[in-house]
């Protein structure tokens, strides 16, 4: 993705967070501009052309704002011919236990041209609505090991034929980069007013073995410029 389209995307996708206050806006700008996950989502093959999204641990709902911004720019004259058409969202359901984040998402996503439902709840006991794409970006390690497994089993049962799970997890065997990632995650939770979280990480081989055991085939997906120790996984039911 060219630098200029990325800058415009970051501007377009973060602007709706401005009314939610300086933290929400600066966080959106920093995350969308600095995290290689978002550019990777617009690359070919990772996401379907169109689909219903269930974003578990959605935070401020940046995923929906990013894809909405990409589709808005794609409809205008400046979308580069070399850049694939962005994936469309036909409906977005975001769930998070952090009330302020859900509040920011509600404000920012009010102008989306697809149905948006934002739910305050706990991943461990929520109902999973049917979706074509389920995302768990930097979330699973907040749950204890047994809850991680139960959630993945429920996701596997809820996905329709052709559905996919996208998740990003930390590689617990990655040494210093992994420890830095954990510190960043903990600081973000603290800055948002939460308690110091207890994180439950696994080495990448163990994440993949767990996903395989619950019935997923996984494929690590490249993120250009990725630092730390976070790995994007594309998972399809076996
Ligand atoms: C590092 S943030 C990632 C947010 C978002 N996925 C993103 O990439 O911008 C982790 C999120 O998981 C949420 N979370 C952690 N445990 C949760 C649980 N048991 N139920 C619901 N949300 C949870 C936190 O509130 C936080 O918003």
PDB file of C-alpha atoms and ligand atoms in Angstrom:
ATOM      1  CA  UNK A   1       0.000   0.000   0.000  1.00  0.00           C
ATOM      2  CA  UNK A   2       1.368   3.428  -0.917  1.00  0.00           C
ATOM      3  CA  UNK A   3       2.225   5.878   1.860  1.00  0.00           C
ATOM      4  CA  UNK A   4      -0.190   8.479   0.548  1.00  0.00           C
ATOM      5  CA  UNK A   5      -3.252   6.191   0.517  1.00  0.00           C
ATOM      6  CA  UNK A   6      -2.295   4.891   3.947  1.00  0.00           C
ATOM      7  CA  UNK A   7      -2.128   8.459   5.324  1.00  0.00           C
ATOM      8  CA  UNK A   8      -5.541   9.247   3.858  1.00  0.00           C
ATOM      9  CA  UNK A   9      -6.999   6.047   5.260  1.00  0.00           C
ATOM     10  CA  UNK A  10      -5.652   6.771   8.744  1.00  0.00           C
ATOM     11  CA  UNK A  11      -7.092  10.287   8.592  1.00  0.00           C
ATOM     12  CA  UNK A  12     -10.493   9.109   7.310  1.00  0.00           C
ATOM     13  CA  UNK A  13     -10.815   6.181   9.736  1.00  0.00           C
ATOM     14  CA  UNK A  14      -9.678   8.087  12.846  1.00  0.00           C
ATOM     15  CA  UNK A  15     -11.668  11.316  12.252  1.00  0.00           C
ATOM     16  CA  UNK A  16     -14.968   9.821  13.543  1.00  0.00           C
ATOM     17  CA  UNK A  17     -13.271   9.296  16.959  1.00  0.00           C
ATOM     18  CA  UNK A  18     -12.634  13.028  17.411  1.00  0.00           C
ATOM     19  CA  UNK A  19     -15.989  13.758  19.082  1.00  0.00           C
ATOM     20  CA  UNK A  20     -15.285  10.932  21.566  1.00  0.00           C
ATOM     21  CA  UNK A  21     -12.373  12.936  23.021  1.00  0.00           C
ATOM     22  CA  UNK A  22      -8.594  13.326  22.614  1.00  0.00           C
ATOM     23  CA  UNK A  23      -7.684   9.874  23.968  1.00  0.00           C
ATOM     24  CA  UNK A  24     -10.055   8.040  21.612  1.00  0.00           C
ATOM     25  CA  UNK A  25      -8.868  10.083  18.624  1.00  0.00           C
ATOM     26  CA  UNK A  26      -5.118   9.923  19.305  1.00  0.00           C
ATOM     27  CA  UNK A  27      -5.342   6.232  20.112  1.00  0.00           C
ATOM     28  CA  UNK A  28      -7.161   5.585  16.816  1.00  0.00           C
ATOM     29  CA  UNK A  29      -4.603   7.610  14.848  1.00  0.00           C
ATOM     30  CA  UNK A  30      -1.649   5.924  16.525  1.00  0.00           C
ATOM     31  CA  UNK A  31      -3.003   2.395  16.222  1.00  0.00           C
ATOM     32  CA  UNK A  32      -4.277   2.688  12.654  1.00  0.00           C
ATOM     33  CA  UNK A  33      -1.099   4.427  11.505  1.00  0.00           C
ATOM     34  CA  UNK A  34       1.418   2.292  13.361  1.00  0.00           C
ATOM     35  CA  UNK A  35       0.003  -1.215  13.486  1.00  0.00           C
ATOM     36  CA  UNK A  36       0.803  -3.275  10.353  1.00  0.00           C
ATOM     37  CA  UNK A  37      -2.329  -5.377  10.977  1.00  0.00           C
ATOM     38  CA  UNK A  38      -4.527  -2.784   9.287  1.00  0.00           C
ATOM     39  CA  UNK A  39      -2.601  -2.660   6.009  1.00  0.00           C
ATOM     40  CA  UNK A  40      -2.489  -6.477   5.998  1.00  0.00           C
ATOM     41  CA  UNK A  41      -6.304  -6.592   6.211  1.00  0.00           C
ATOM     42  CA  UNK A  42      -6.492  -4.827   2.845  1.00  0.00           C
ATOM     43  CA  UNK A  43      -4.168  -7.260   1.092  1.00  0.00           C
ATOM     44  CA  UNK A  44      -5.583  -9.909  -1.233  1.00  0.00           C
ATOM     45  CA  UNK A  45      -6.897 -13.226   0.062  1.00  0.00           C
ATOM     46  CA  UNK A  46      -7.223 -12.596   3.779  1.00  0.00           C
ATOM     47  CA  UNK A  47     -10.818 -11.361   3.951  1.00  0.00           C
ATOM     48  CA  UNK A  48     -13.832 -12.241   1.777  1.00  0.00           C
ATOM     49  CA  UNK A  49     -15.120  -9.659  -0.737  1.00  0.00           C
ATOM     50  CA  UNK A  50     -18.169  -9.123   1.480  1.00  0.00           C
ATOM     51  CA  UNK A  51     -19.271 -10.531   4.809  1.00  0.00           C
ATOM     52  CA  UNK A  52     -20.823 -10.217   8.265  1.00  0.00           C
ATOM     53  CA  UNK A  53     -18.202  -9.480  10.928  1.00  0.00           C
ATOM     54  CA  UNK A  54     -18.142 -10.458  14.572  1.00  0.00           C
ATOM     55  CA  UNK A  55     -15.287  -8.574  16.255  1.00  0.00           C
ATOM     56  CA  UNK A  56     -14.630 -10.130  19.666  1.00  0.00           C
ATOM     57  CA  UNK A  57     -12.794  -7.824  22.073  1.00  0.00           C
ATOM     58  CA  UNK A  58     -13.446  -5.043  19.556  1.00  0.00           C
ATOM     59  CA  UNK A  59     -12.139  -2.178  21.710  1.00  0.00           C
ATOM     60  CA  UNK A  60     -13.110   1.049  19.954  1.00  0.00           C
ATOM     61  CA  UNK A  61     -14.217  -0.796  16.815  1.00  0.00           C
ATOM     62  CA  UNK A  62     -11.206   0.298  14.743  1.00  0.00           C
ATOM     63  CA  UNK A  63     -11.626  -2.639  12.370  1.00  0.00           C
ATOM     64  CA  UNK A  64     -15.065  -1.415  11.254  1.00  0.00           C
ATOM     65  CA  UNK A  65     -13.927   2.192  10.929  1.00  0.00           C
ATOM     66  CA  UNK A  66     -10.887   1.114   8.879  1.00  0.00           C
ATOM     67  CA  UNK A  67     -12.851  -1.004   6.396  1.00  0.00           C
ATOM     68  CA  UNK A  68     -15.561   1.649   6.167  1.00  0.00           C
ATOM     69  CA  UNK A  69     -12.924   4.320   5.399  1.00  0.00           C
ATOM     70  CA  UNK A  70     -11.312   2.073   2.788  1.00  0.00           C
ATOM     71  CA  UNK A  71     -14.637   1.547   1.028  1.00  0.00           C
ATOM     72  CA  UNK A  72     -15.394   5.281   1.139  1.00  0.00           C
ATOM     73  CA  UNK A  73     -12.020   6.116  -0.451  1.00  0.00           C
ATOM     74  CA  UNK A  74     -12.391   3.271  -2.929  1.00  0.00           C
ATOM     75  CA  UNK A  75     -15.669   4.834  -4.149  1.00  0.00           C
ATOM     76  CA  UNK A  76     -13.842   8.127  -4.892  1.00  0.00           C
ATOM     77  CA  UNK A  77     -11.355   9.019  -7.649  1.00  0.00           C
ATOM     78  CA  UNK A  78      -8.088   8.568  -5.732  1.00  0.00           C
ATOM     79  CA  UNK A  79      -7.994   4.839  -4.947  1.00  0.00           C
ATOM     80  CA  UNK A  80      -4.801   3.493  -6.585  1.00  0.00           C
ATOM     81  CA  UNK A  81      -5.395   1.110  -9.478  1.00  0.00           C
ATOM     82  CA  UNK A  82      -2.702  -1.226  -8.096  1.00  0.00           C
ATOM     83  CA  UNK A  83      -4.488  -1.578  -4.751  1.00  0.00           C
ATOM     84  CA  UNK A  84      -7.109  -4.348  -4.542  1.00  0.00           C
ATOM     85  CA  UNK A  85     -10.699  -3.323  -3.817  1.00  0.00           C
ATOM     86  CA  UNK A  86     -11.203  -3.341  -0.051  1.00  0.00           C
ATOM     87  CA  UNK A  87     -13.369  -5.992   1.635  1.00  0.00           C
ATOM     88  CA  UNK A  88     -16.925  -4.835   2.268  1.00  0.00           C
ATOM     89  CA  UNK A  89     -18.771  -5.246   5.554  1.00  0.00           C
ATOM     90  CA  UNK A  90     -22.446  -6.210   5.240  1.00  0.00           C
ATOM     91  CA  UNK A  91     -22.963  -6.088   9.042  1.00  0.00           C
ATOM     92  CA  UNK A  92     -20.665  -5.502  12.023  1.00  0.00           C
ATOM     93  CA  UNK A  93     -21.159  -6.799  15.567  1.00  0.00           C
ATOM     94  CA  UNK A  94     -18.521  -5.721  18.076  1.00  0.00           C
ATOM     95  CA  UNK A  95     -18.307  -7.005  21.622  1.00  0.00           C
ATOM     96  CA  UNK A  96     -16.098  -5.807  24.453  1.00  0.00           C
ATOM     97  CA  UNK A  97     -16.207  -5.723  28.248  1.00  0.00           C
ATOM     98  CA  UNK A  98     -14.769  -2.194  28.431  1.00  0.00           C
ATOM     99  CA  UNK A  99     -17.688   0.260  28.654  1.00  0.00           C
ATOM    100  CA  UNK A 100     -15.740   3.356  27.582  1.00  0.00           C
ATOM    101  CA  UNK A 101     -14.363   1.602  24.477  1.00  0.00           C
ATOM    102  CA  UNK A 102     -17.864   0.473  23.489  1.00  0.00           C
ATOM    103  CA  UNK A 103     -19.091   4.039  24.044  1.00  0.00           C
ATOM    104  CA  UNK A 104     -16.377   5.412  21.722  1.00  0.00           C
ATOM    105  CA  UNK A 105     -17.190   2.771  19.117  1.00  0.00           C
ATOM    106  CA  UNK A 106     -20.909   3.672  19.254  1.00  0.00           C
ATOM    107  CA  UNK A 107     -20.125   7.330  18.629  1.00  0.00           C
ATOM    108  CA  UNK A 108     -17.549   6.754  15.914  1.00  0.00           C
ATOM    109  CA  UNK A 109     -19.408   4.096  13.952  1.00  0.00           C
ATOM    110  CA  UNK A 110     -22.790   5.873  13.937  1.00  0.00           C
ATOM    111  CA  UNK A 111     -22.162   7.082  10.364  1.00  0.00           C
ATOM    112  CA  UNK A 112     -21.358   3.684   8.833  1.00  0.00           C
ATOM    113  CA  UNK A 113     -23.448   2.609   5.865  1.00  0.00           C
ATOM    114  CA  UNK A 114     -23.834  -0.961   7.177  1.00  0.00           C
ATOM    115  CA  UNK A 115     -25.709  -2.183  10.276  1.00  0.00           C
ATOM    116  CA  UNK A 116     -23.571  -1.830  13.403  1.00  0.00           C
ATOM    117  CA  UNK A 117     -24.325  -3.514  16.710  1.00  0.00           C
ATOM    118  CA  UNK A 118     -22.078  -2.864  19.706  1.00  0.00           C
ATOM    119  CA  UNK A 119     -22.444  -5.010  22.774  1.00  0.00           C
ATOM    120  CA  UNK A 120     -20.992  -4.591  26.240  1.00  0.00           C
ATOM    121  CA  UNK A 121     -20.288  -8.108  27.474  1.00  0.00           C
ATOM    122  CA  UNK A 122     -17.846 -10.829  28.453  1.00  0.00           C
ATOM    123  CA  UNK A 123     -16.451 -13.173  25.818  1.00  0.00           C
ATOM    124  CA  UNK A 124     -16.634 -16.024  28.278  1.00  0.00           C
ATOM    125  CA  UNK A 125     -20.432 -16.072  28.432  1.00  0.00           C
ATOM    126  CA  UNK A 126     -21.751 -14.069  25.479  1.00  0.00           C
ATOM    127  CA  UNK A 127     -23.935 -15.507  22.730  1.00  0.00           C
ATOM    128  CA  UNK A 128     -22.057 -15.632  19.408  1.00  0.00           C
ATOM    129  CA  UNK A 129     -24.233 -14.378  16.540  1.00  0.00           C
ATOM    130  CA  UNK A 130     -23.609 -16.009  13.157  1.00  0.00           C
ATOM    131  CA  UNK A 131     -20.902 -14.242  11.134  1.00  0.00           C
ATOM    132  CA  UNK A 132     -18.754 -14.999   8.096  1.00  0.00           C
ATOM    133  CA  UNK A 133     -15.639 -13.498   9.675  1.00  0.00           C
ATOM    134  CA  UNK A 134     -14.850 -13.648  13.383  1.00  0.00           C
ATOM    135  CA  UNK A 135     -11.911 -11.614  14.624  1.00  0.00           C
ATOM    136  CA  UNK A 136      -9.913 -11.875  17.841  1.00  0.00           C
ATOM    137  CA  UNK A 137      -7.152  -9.296  17.516  1.00  0.00           C
ATOM    138  CA  UNK A 138      -4.800  -9.217  20.526  1.00  0.00           C
ATOM    139  CA  UNK A 139      -7.548 -10.519  22.809  1.00  0.00           C
ATOM    140  CA  UNK A 140      -7.195 -14.226  23.491  1.00  0.00           C
ATOM    141  CA  UNK A 141      -4.325 -13.876  25.961  1.00  0.00           C
ATOM    142  CA  UNK A 142      -6.578 -11.876  28.315  1.00  0.00           C
ATOM    143  CA  UNK A 143      -8.557 -15.087  28.962  1.00  0.00           C
ATOM    144  CA  UNK A 144      -7.358 -17.952  31.179  1.00  0.00           C
ATOM    145  CA  UNK A 145      -6.196 -21.040  29.249  1.00  0.00           C
ATOM    146  CA  UNK A 146      -9.409 -23.053  29.767  1.00  0.00           C
ATOM    147  CA  UNK A 147     -11.578 -20.078  28.709  1.00  0.00           C
ATOM    148  CA  UNK A 148      -9.439 -19.642  25.572  1.00  0.00           C
ATOM    149  CA  UNK A 149     -10.167 -23.219  24.584  1.00  0.00           C
ATOM    150  CA  UNK A 150     -13.901 -22.989  25.367  1.00  0.00           C
ATOM    151  CA  UNK A 151     -14.241 -19.778  23.346  1.00  0.00           C
ATOM    152  CA  UNK A 152     -12.422 -21.269  20.345  1.00  0.00           C
ATOM    153  CA  UNK A 153     -14.708 -24.330  20.468  1.00  0.00           C
ATOM    154  CA  UNK A 154     -17.804 -22.083  20.526  1.00  0.00           C
ATOM    155  CA  UNK A 155     -16.431 -20.025  17.615  1.00  0.00           C
ATOM    156  CA  UNK A 156     -15.783 -23.210  15.650  1.00  0.00           C
ATOM    157  CA  UNK A 157     -19.391 -24.357  16.214  1.00  0.00           C
ATOM    158  CA  UNK A 158     -20.832 -20.965  15.271  1.00  0.00           C
ATOM    159  CA  UNK A 159     -19.001 -20.438  11.965  1.00  0.00           C
ATOM    160  CA  UNK A 160     -21.029 -21.232   8.821  1.00  0.00           C
ATOM    161  CA  UNK A 161     -19.542 -23.177   5.906  1.00  0.00           C
ATOM    162  CA  UNK A 162     -16.877 -20.973   4.316  1.00  0.00           C
ATOM    163  CA  UNK A 163     -16.528 -18.883   7.477  1.00  0.00           C
ATOM    164  CA  UNK A 164     -13.138 -17.914   8.876  1.00  0.00           C
ATOM    165  CA  UNK A 165     -11.520 -16.840  12.105  1.00  0.00           C
ATOM    166  CA  UNK A 166      -8.773 -14.240  12.064  1.00  0.00           C
ATOM    167  CA  UNK A 167      -6.759 -13.859  15.179  1.00  0.00           C
ATOM    168  CA  UNK A 168      -3.586 -12.216  16.312  1.00  0.00           C
ATOM    169  CA  UNK A 169      -1.761 -13.790  19.192  1.00  0.00           C
ATOM    170  CA  UNK A 170       1.552 -13.216  20.890  1.00  0.00           C
ATOM    171  CA  UNK A 171       4.286 -15.805  20.530  1.00  0.00           C
ATOM    172  CA  UNK A 172       5.152 -16.581  24.146  1.00  0.00           C
ATOM    173  CA  UNK A 173       8.436 -18.147  23.018  1.00  0.00           C
ATOM    174  CA  UNK A 174       9.694 -14.983  21.315  1.00  0.00           C
ATOM    175  CA  UNK A 175      11.718 -13.713  24.284  1.00  0.00           C
ATOM    176  CA  UNK A 176      12.246  -9.962  24.676  1.00  0.00           C
ATOM    177  CA  UNK A 177       9.880  -8.898  21.845  1.00  0.00           C
ATOM    178  CA  UNK A 178       7.129 -10.903  23.530  1.00  0.00           C
ATOM    179  CA  UNK A 179       7.785  -9.259  26.907  1.00  0.00           C
ATOM    180  CA  UNK A 180       7.645  -5.819  25.248  1.00  0.00           C
ATOM    181  CA  UNK A 181       4.285  -6.704  23.660  1.00  0.00           C
ATOM    182  CA  UNK A 182       2.910  -7.756  27.035  1.00  0.00           C
ATOM    183  CA  UNK A 183       4.060  -4.508  28.620  1.00  0.00           C
ATOM    184  CA  UNK A 184       2.408  -2.467  25.836  1.00  0.00           C
ATOM    185  CA  UNK A 185      -0.870  -4.427  26.217  1.00  0.00           C
ATOM    186  CA  UNK A 186      -0.872  -3.909  29.987  1.00  0.00           C
ATOM    187  CA  UNK A 187      -0.111  -0.187  29.681  1.00  0.00           C
ATOM    188  CA  UNK A 188      -2.963   0.307  27.195  1.00  0.00           C
ATOM    189  CA  UNK A 189      -5.424  -1.397  29.570  1.00  0.00           C
ATOM    190  CA  UNK A 190      -4.175   0.780  32.463  1.00  0.00           C
ATOM    191  CA  UNK A 191      -4.341   3.969  30.370  1.00  0.00           C
ATOM    192  CA  UNK A 192      -7.980   3.147  29.552  1.00  0.00           C
ATOM    193  CA  UNK A 193      -8.762   2.925  33.259  1.00  0.00           C
ATOM    194  CA  UNK A 194      -8.664  -0.858  33.697  1.00  0.00           C
ATOM    195  CA  UNK A 195      -6.796  -2.908  36.323  1.00  0.00           C
ATOM    196  CA  UNK A 196      -3.389  -4.467  35.483  1.00  0.00           C
ATOM    197  CA  UNK A 197      -4.447  -7.488  33.419  1.00  0.00           C
ATOM    198  CA  UNK A 198      -3.186 -11.036  33.960  1.00  0.00           C
ATOM    199  CA  UNK A 199      -2.106 -12.268  30.569  1.00  0.00           C
ATOM    200  CA  UNK A 200      -2.130 -15.948  29.569  1.00  0.00           C
ATOM    201  CA  UNK A 201       0.239 -16.483  26.661  1.00  0.00           C
ATOM    202  CA  UNK A 202       1.417 -19.575  24.781  1.00  0.00           C
ATOM    203  CA  UNK A 203       4.264 -20.220  22.354  1.00  0.00           C
ATOM    204  CA  UNK A 204       3.122 -20.006  18.729  1.00  0.00           C
ATOM    205  CA  UNK A 205       3.380 -23.778  18.290  1.00  0.00           C
ATOM    206  CA  UNK A 206       0.991 -24.214  21.240  1.00  0.00           C
ATOM    207  CA  UNK A 207      -1.523 -21.674  19.846  1.00  0.00           C
ATOM    208  CA  UNK A 208      -1.529 -23.536  16.547  1.00  0.00           C
ATOM    209  CA  UNK A 209      -1.821 -26.920  18.262  1.00  0.00           C
ATOM    210  CA  UNK A 210      -4.808 -25.649  20.284  1.00  0.00           C
ATOM    211  CA  UNK A 211      -6.521 -24.288  17.174  1.00  0.00           C
ATOM    212  CA  UNK A 212      -5.877 -27.549  15.387  1.00  0.00           C
ATOM    213  CA  UNK A 213      -7.285 -29.547  18.310  1.00  0.00           C
ATOM    214  CA  UNK A 214     -10.544 -27.587  18.291  1.00  0.00           C
ATOM    215  CA  UNK A 215     -10.890 -28.094  14.529  1.00  0.00           C
ATOM    216  CA  UNK A 216      -9.108 -25.251  12.693  1.00  0.00           C
ATOM    217  CA  UNK A 217      -6.475 -25.317   9.963  1.00  0.00           C
ATOM    218  CA  UNK A 218      -4.257 -22.272  10.513  1.00  0.00           C
ATOM    219  CA  UNK A 219      -1.967 -20.273   8.312  1.00  0.00           C
ATOM    220  CA  UNK A 220       0.323 -17.486   9.595  1.00  0.00           C
ATOM    221  CA  UNK A 221      -0.311 -14.355   7.529  1.00  0.00           C
ATOM    222  CA  UNK A 222       2.450 -11.834   6.759  1.00  0.00           C
ATOM    223  CA  UNK A 223       2.232  -8.299   8.145  1.00  0.00           C
ATOM    224  CA  UNK A 224       4.758  -5.982   6.494  1.00  0.00           C
ATOM    225  CA  UNK A 225       6.847  -4.137   9.089  1.00  0.00           C
ATOM    226  CA  UNK A 226       5.601  -6.154  12.060  1.00  0.00           C
ATOM    227  CA  UNK A 227       7.641  -5.798  15.221  1.00  0.00           C
ATOM    228  CA  UNK A 228       7.230  -7.354  18.667  1.00  0.00           C
ATOM    229  CA  UNK A 229       6.076 -10.945  18.633  1.00  0.00           C
ATOM    230  CA  UNK A 230       2.488 -10.829  17.447  1.00  0.00           C
ATOM    231  CA  UNK A 231       1.445 -13.225  14.710  1.00  0.00           C
ATOM    232  CA  UNK A 232      -1.630 -12.898  12.507  1.00  0.00           C
ATOM    233  CA  UNK A 233      -3.316 -16.264  11.903  1.00  0.00           C
ATOM    234  CA  UNK A 234      -5.908 -17.082   9.291  1.00  0.00           C
ATOM    235  CA  UNK A 235      -7.960 -20.037  10.553  1.00  0.00           C
ATOM    236  CA  UNK A 236     -10.569 -22.065   8.642  1.00  0.00           C
ATOM    237  CA  UNK A 237     -12.642 -24.933  10.038  1.00  0.00           C
ATOM    238  CA  UNK A 238     -11.146 -28.269   8.937  1.00  0.00           C
TER     239      UNK A 238
HETATM  240  C1  LIG B   1      -5.489  -5.096  23.158  1.00  0.00           C
HETATM  241  S1  LIG B   1      -7.186  -4.701  23.094  1.00  0.00           S
HETATM  242  C2  LIG B   1      -7.554  -5.063  21.392  1.00  0.00           C
HETATM  243  C3  LIG B   1      -8.748  -4.287  20.892  1.00  0.00           C
HETATM  244  C4  LIG B   1      -9.095  -4.513  19.428  1.00  0.00           C
HETATM  245  N1  LIG B   1      -9.252  -5.933  19.119  1.00  0.00           N
HETATM  246  C5  LIG B   1      -8.079  -3.879  18.513  1.00  0.00           C
HETATM  247  O1  LIG B   1      -7.293  -4.603  17.892  1.00  0.00           O
HETATM  248  O2  LIG B   1      -8.065  -2.635  18.420  1.00  0.00           O
HETATM  249  C6  LIG B   1      -7.937  -6.097  23.932  1.00  0.00           C
HETATM  250  C7  LIG B   1      -9.436  -5.900  24.134  1.00  0.00           C
HETATM  251  O3  LIG B   1      -9.991  -7.127  24.647  1.00  0.00           O
HETATM  252  C8  LIG B   1     -11.010  -6.770  25.567  1.00  0.00           C
HETATM  253  N2  LIG B   1     -11.256  -7.934  26.448  1.00  0.00           N
HETATM  254  C9  LIG B   1     -10.357  -8.601  27.215  1.00  0.00           C
HETATM  255  N3  LIG B   1     -10.967  -9.616  27.884  1.00  0.00           N
HETATM  256  C10 LIG B   1     -12.284  -9.578  27.515  1.00  0.00           C
HETATM  257  C11 LIG B   1     -13.420 -10.367  27.860  1.00  0.00           C
HETATM  258  N4  LIG B   1     -13.333 -11.393  28.725  1.00  0.00           N
HETATM  259  N5  LIG B   1     -14.610 -10.055  27.310  1.00  0.00           N
HETATM  260  C12 LIG B   1     -14.722  -9.004  26.429  1.00  0.00           C
HETATM  261  N6  LIG B   1     -13.673  -8.230  26.074  1.00  0.00           N
HETATM  262  C13 LIG B   1     -12.469  -8.502  26.602  1.00  0.00           C
HETATM  263  C14 LIG B   1     -10.430  -5.568  26.298  1.00  0.00           C
HETATM  264  O4  LIG B   1     -11.441  -4.818  26.946  1.00  0.00           O
HETATM  265  C15 LIG B   1      -9.764  -4.810  25.151  1.00  0.00           C
HETATM  266  O5  LIG B   1     -10.618  -3.867  24.563  1.00  0.00           O
END
